[in-house]
Short mmCIF file of C-alpha atoms in Angstrom, two decimals:
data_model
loop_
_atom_site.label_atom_id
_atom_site.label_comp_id
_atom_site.label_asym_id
_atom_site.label_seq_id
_atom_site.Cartn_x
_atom_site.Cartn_y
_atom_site.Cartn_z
CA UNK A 1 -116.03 134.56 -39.42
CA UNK A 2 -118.06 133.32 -42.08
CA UNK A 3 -120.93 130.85 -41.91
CA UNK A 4 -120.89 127.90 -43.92
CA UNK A 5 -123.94 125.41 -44.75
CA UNK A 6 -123.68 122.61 -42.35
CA UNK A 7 -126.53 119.70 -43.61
CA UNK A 8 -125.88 118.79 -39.38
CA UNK A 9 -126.09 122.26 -38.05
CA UNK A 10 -127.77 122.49 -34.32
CA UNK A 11 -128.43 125.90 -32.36
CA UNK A 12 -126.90 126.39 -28.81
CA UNK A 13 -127.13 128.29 -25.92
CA UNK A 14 -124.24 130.32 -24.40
CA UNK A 15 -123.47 130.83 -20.76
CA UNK A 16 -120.18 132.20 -20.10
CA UNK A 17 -117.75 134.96 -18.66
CA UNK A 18 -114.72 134.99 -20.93
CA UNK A 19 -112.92 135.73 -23.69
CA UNK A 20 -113.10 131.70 -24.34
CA UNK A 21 -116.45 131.78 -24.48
CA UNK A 22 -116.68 134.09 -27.56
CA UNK A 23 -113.65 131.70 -29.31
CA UNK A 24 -116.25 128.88 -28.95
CA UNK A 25 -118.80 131.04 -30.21
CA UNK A 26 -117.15 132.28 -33.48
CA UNK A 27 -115.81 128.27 -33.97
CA UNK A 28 -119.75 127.76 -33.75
CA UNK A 29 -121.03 130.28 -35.80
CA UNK A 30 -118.13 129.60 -38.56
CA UNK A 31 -119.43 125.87 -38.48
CA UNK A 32 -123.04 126.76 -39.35
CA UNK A 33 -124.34 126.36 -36.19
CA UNK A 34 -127.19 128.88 -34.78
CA UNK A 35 -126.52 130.82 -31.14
CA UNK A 36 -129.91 130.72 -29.70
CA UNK A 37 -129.28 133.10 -26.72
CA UNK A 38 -126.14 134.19 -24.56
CA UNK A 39 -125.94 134.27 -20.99
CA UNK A 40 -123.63 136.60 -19.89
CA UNK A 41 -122.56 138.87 -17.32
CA UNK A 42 -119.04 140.39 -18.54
CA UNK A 43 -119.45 143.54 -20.92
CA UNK A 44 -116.48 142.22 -23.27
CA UNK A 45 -118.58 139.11 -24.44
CA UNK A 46 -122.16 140.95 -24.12
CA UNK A 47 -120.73 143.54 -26.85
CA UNK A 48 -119.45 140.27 -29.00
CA UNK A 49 -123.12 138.91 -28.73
CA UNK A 50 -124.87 142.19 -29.13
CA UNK A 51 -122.58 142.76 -32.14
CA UNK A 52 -123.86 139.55 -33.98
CA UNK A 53 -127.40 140.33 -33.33
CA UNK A 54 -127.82 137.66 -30.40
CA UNK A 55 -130.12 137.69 -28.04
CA UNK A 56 -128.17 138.58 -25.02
CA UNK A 57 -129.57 138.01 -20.91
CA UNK A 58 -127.48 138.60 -17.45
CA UNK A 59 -129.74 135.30 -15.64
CA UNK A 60 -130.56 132.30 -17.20
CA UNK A 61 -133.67 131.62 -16.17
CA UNK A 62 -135.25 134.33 -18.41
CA UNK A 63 -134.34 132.12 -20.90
CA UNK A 64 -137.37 129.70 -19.39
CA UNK A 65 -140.61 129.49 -22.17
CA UNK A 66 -138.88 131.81 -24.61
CA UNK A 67 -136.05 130.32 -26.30
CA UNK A 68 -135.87 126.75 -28.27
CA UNK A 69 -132.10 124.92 -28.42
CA UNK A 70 -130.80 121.66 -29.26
CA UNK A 71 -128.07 122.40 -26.66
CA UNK A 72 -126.44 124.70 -23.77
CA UNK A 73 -122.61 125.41 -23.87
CA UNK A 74 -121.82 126.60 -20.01
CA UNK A 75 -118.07 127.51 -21.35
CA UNK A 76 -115.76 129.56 -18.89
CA UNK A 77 -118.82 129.89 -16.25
CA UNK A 78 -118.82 129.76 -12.92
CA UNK A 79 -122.50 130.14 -11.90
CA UNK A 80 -124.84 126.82 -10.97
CA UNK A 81 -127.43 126.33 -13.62
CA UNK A 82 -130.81 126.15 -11.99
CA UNK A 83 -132.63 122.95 -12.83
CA UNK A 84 -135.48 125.14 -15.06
CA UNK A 85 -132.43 125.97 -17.40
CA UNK A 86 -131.14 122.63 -17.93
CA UNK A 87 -134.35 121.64 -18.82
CA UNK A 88 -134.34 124.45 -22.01
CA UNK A 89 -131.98 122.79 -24.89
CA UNK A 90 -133.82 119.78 -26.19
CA UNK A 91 -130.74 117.15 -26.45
CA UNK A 92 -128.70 118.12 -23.11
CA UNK A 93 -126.04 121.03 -21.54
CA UNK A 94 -122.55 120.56 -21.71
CA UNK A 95 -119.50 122.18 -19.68
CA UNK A 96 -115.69 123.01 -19.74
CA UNK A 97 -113.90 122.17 -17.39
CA UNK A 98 -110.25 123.64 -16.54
CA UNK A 99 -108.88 119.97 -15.02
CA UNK A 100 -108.42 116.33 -16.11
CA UNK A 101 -112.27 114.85 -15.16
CA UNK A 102 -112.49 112.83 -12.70
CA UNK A 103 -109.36 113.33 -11.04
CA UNK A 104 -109.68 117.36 -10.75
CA UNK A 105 -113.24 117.70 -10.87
CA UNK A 106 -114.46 121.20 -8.87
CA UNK A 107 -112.87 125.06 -8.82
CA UNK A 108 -109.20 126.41 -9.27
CA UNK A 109 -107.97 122.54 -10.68
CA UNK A 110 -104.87 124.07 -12.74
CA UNK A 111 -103.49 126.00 -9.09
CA UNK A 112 -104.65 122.75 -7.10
CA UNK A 113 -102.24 120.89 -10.26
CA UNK A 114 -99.55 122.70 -9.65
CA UNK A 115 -99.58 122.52 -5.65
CA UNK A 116 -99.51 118.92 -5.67
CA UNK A 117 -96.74 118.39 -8.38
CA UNK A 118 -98.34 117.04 -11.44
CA UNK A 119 -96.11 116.91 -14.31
CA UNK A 120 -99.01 117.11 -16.68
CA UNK A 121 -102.71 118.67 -16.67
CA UNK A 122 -105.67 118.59 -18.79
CA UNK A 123 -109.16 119.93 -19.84
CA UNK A 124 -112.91 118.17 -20.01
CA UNK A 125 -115.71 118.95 -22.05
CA UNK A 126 -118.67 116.94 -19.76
CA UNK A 127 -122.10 116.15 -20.16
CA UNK A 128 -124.27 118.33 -16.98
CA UNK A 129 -125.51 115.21 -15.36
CA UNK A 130 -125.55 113.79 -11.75
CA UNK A 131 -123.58 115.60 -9.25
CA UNK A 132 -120.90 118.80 -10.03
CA UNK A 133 -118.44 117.38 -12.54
CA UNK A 134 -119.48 114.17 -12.71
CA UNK A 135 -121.16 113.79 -16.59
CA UNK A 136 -119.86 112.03 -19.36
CA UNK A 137 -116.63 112.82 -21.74
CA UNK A 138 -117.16 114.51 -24.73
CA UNK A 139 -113.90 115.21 -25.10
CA UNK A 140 -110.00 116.04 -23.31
CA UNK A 141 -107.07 116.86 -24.26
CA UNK A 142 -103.46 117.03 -21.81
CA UNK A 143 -100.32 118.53 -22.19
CA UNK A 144 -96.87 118.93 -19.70
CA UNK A 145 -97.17 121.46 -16.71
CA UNK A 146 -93.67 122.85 -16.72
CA UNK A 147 -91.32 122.87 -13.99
CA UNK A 148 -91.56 126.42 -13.60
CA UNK A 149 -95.50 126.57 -14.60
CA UNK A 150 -97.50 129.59 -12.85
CA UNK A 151 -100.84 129.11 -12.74
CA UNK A 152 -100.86 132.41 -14.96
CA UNK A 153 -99.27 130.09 -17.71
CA UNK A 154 -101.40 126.76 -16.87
CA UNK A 155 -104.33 128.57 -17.75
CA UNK A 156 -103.01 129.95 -20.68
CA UNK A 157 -102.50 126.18 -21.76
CA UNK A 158 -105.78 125.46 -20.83
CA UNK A 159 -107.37 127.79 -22.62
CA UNK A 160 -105.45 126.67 -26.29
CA UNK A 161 -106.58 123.26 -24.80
CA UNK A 162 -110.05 124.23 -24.72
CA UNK A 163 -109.68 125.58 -28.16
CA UNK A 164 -108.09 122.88 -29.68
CA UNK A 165 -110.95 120.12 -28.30
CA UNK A 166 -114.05 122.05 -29.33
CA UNK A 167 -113.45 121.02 -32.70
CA UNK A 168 -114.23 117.46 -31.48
CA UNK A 169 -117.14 118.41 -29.14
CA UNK A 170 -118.96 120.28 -32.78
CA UNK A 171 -118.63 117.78 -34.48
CA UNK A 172 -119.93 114.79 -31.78
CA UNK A 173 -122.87 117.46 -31.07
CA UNK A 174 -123.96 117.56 -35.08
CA UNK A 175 -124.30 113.81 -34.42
CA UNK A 176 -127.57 111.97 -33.55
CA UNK A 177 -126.07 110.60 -30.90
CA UNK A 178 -122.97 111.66 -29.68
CA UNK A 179 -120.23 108.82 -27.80
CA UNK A 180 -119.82 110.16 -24.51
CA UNK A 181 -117.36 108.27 -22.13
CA UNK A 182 -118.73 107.61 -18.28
CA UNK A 183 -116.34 108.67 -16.02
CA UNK A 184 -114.64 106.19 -13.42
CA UNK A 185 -116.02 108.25 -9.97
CA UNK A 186 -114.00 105.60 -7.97
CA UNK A 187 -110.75 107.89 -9.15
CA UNK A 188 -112.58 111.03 -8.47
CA UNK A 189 -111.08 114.04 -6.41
CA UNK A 190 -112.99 116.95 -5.52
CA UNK A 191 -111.58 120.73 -4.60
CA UNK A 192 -114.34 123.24 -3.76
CA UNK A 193 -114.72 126.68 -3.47
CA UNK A 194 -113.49 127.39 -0.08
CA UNK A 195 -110.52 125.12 -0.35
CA UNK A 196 -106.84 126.81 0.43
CA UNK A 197 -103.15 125.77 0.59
CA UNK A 198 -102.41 124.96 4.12
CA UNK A 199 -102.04 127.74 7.24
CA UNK A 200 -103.75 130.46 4.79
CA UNK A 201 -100.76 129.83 2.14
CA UNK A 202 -98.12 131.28 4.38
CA UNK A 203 -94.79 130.62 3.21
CA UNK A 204 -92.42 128.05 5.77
CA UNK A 205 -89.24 128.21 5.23
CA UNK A 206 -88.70 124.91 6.87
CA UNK A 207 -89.64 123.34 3.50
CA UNK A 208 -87.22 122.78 0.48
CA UNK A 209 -87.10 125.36 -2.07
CA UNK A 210 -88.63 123.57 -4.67
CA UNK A 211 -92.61 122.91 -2.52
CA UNK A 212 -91.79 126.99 -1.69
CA UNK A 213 -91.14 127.86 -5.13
CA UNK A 214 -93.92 125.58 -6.14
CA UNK A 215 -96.04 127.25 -3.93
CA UNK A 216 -95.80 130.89 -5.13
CA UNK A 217 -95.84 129.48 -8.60
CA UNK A 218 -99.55 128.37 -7.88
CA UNK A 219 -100.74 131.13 -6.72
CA UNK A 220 -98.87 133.41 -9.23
CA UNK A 221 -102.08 134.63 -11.61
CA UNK A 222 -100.00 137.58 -12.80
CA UNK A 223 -102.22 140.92 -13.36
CA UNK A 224 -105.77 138.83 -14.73
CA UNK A 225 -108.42 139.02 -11.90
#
């Protein structure tokens, strides 16, 4: 993509894993906006970075002293971000998160959506403040979850989700001070890493077909890793 003049243009750090972090990246760099460094540790979005000239590091906190940011985009990114890191981009850090903030806040959120029958799911865009998941709203956007939804297909929706709201999140971070909505905490649910479907997601055939079916559906990631 090419650049455009942008009279609000801000520079950002990346820190990310996937393919959605190089979408957010080329929506950036097509809006004028300058990629200060990228934080990577996949090889697909290290050659995307390399290729644009971008500084490129595997840990974060090399970034310490030697880079200057107005922000830092932790998009698709699994990995804590040490306090020394937060403290780089001048204005704040924001994150993406795969669930509807605050009621999915923590890890796997579209299989966790699926297991307990939600009949629609959503994305966040958050400031990094307070606890894991617990910032402002920049931004969310929900859609359906389908009756026969895998969690191979829920992140697929997710993912257009996360495209289709970074528009929003641009243009609120081009502003002097961007509207961020507190979350209510009181509605919060949390699912950590460790969490798994009851007796090691074992299959009981005492159940009705549909929490089975449900069942395999969440847990269904087709062939991506």
């Amino acid at each position: 993509m090419t650049a455009t003049f942008n009279p609000a243009a801000f520079s950002a750090i990346l820190m990310g894993d996937e393919s959605l972090t190089i979408a957010c990246g080329d929506m950036l760099r097509a809006g004028g906006h300058a990629i200060a460094a990228m934080v990577t540790r996949d090889d697909a979005v290290r050659s995307w970075a390399e290729g644009h000239g971008l500084r490129t590091e595997r840990d974060a906190t090399a970034l310490v002293g030697s880079v200057e940011a107005d922000w830092l985009l932790s998009i698709a990114n699994l990995r804590m971000i040490p306090e020394s890191v937060l403290a780089v981009p001048e204005r704040g850090a924001i994150n993406f998160h795969d669930g509807p903030l605050p009621r999915y806040a923590g890890l796997n959120t579209p299989a966790w959506a699926i297991i307990n029958g939600e009949d629609t799911h959503g994305v966040s865009w958050h400031m990094i403040a307070g606890g894991v998941d617990e910032g402002g709203l920049l931004a969310q956007s929900f859609f359906d979850v389908a009756p026969d939804e895998t969690v191979l297909t829920l992140n697929s929706k997710c993912y257009a989700a996360a495209i289709d709201s970074f528009d929003t999140v641009i243009e609120k971070l081009a502003n002097d001070a961007p509207v961020v909505t507190p979350q209510d905490l009181s509605q919060r649910s949390y699912f950590a890493r460790n969490d798994r479907p009851a007796n090691a997601a074992r299959l009981d055939f005492t159940q009705t077909a549909r929490k089975i079916t449900t069942l395999v559906h969440a847990l269904d990631h087709g062939d991506y890793w």
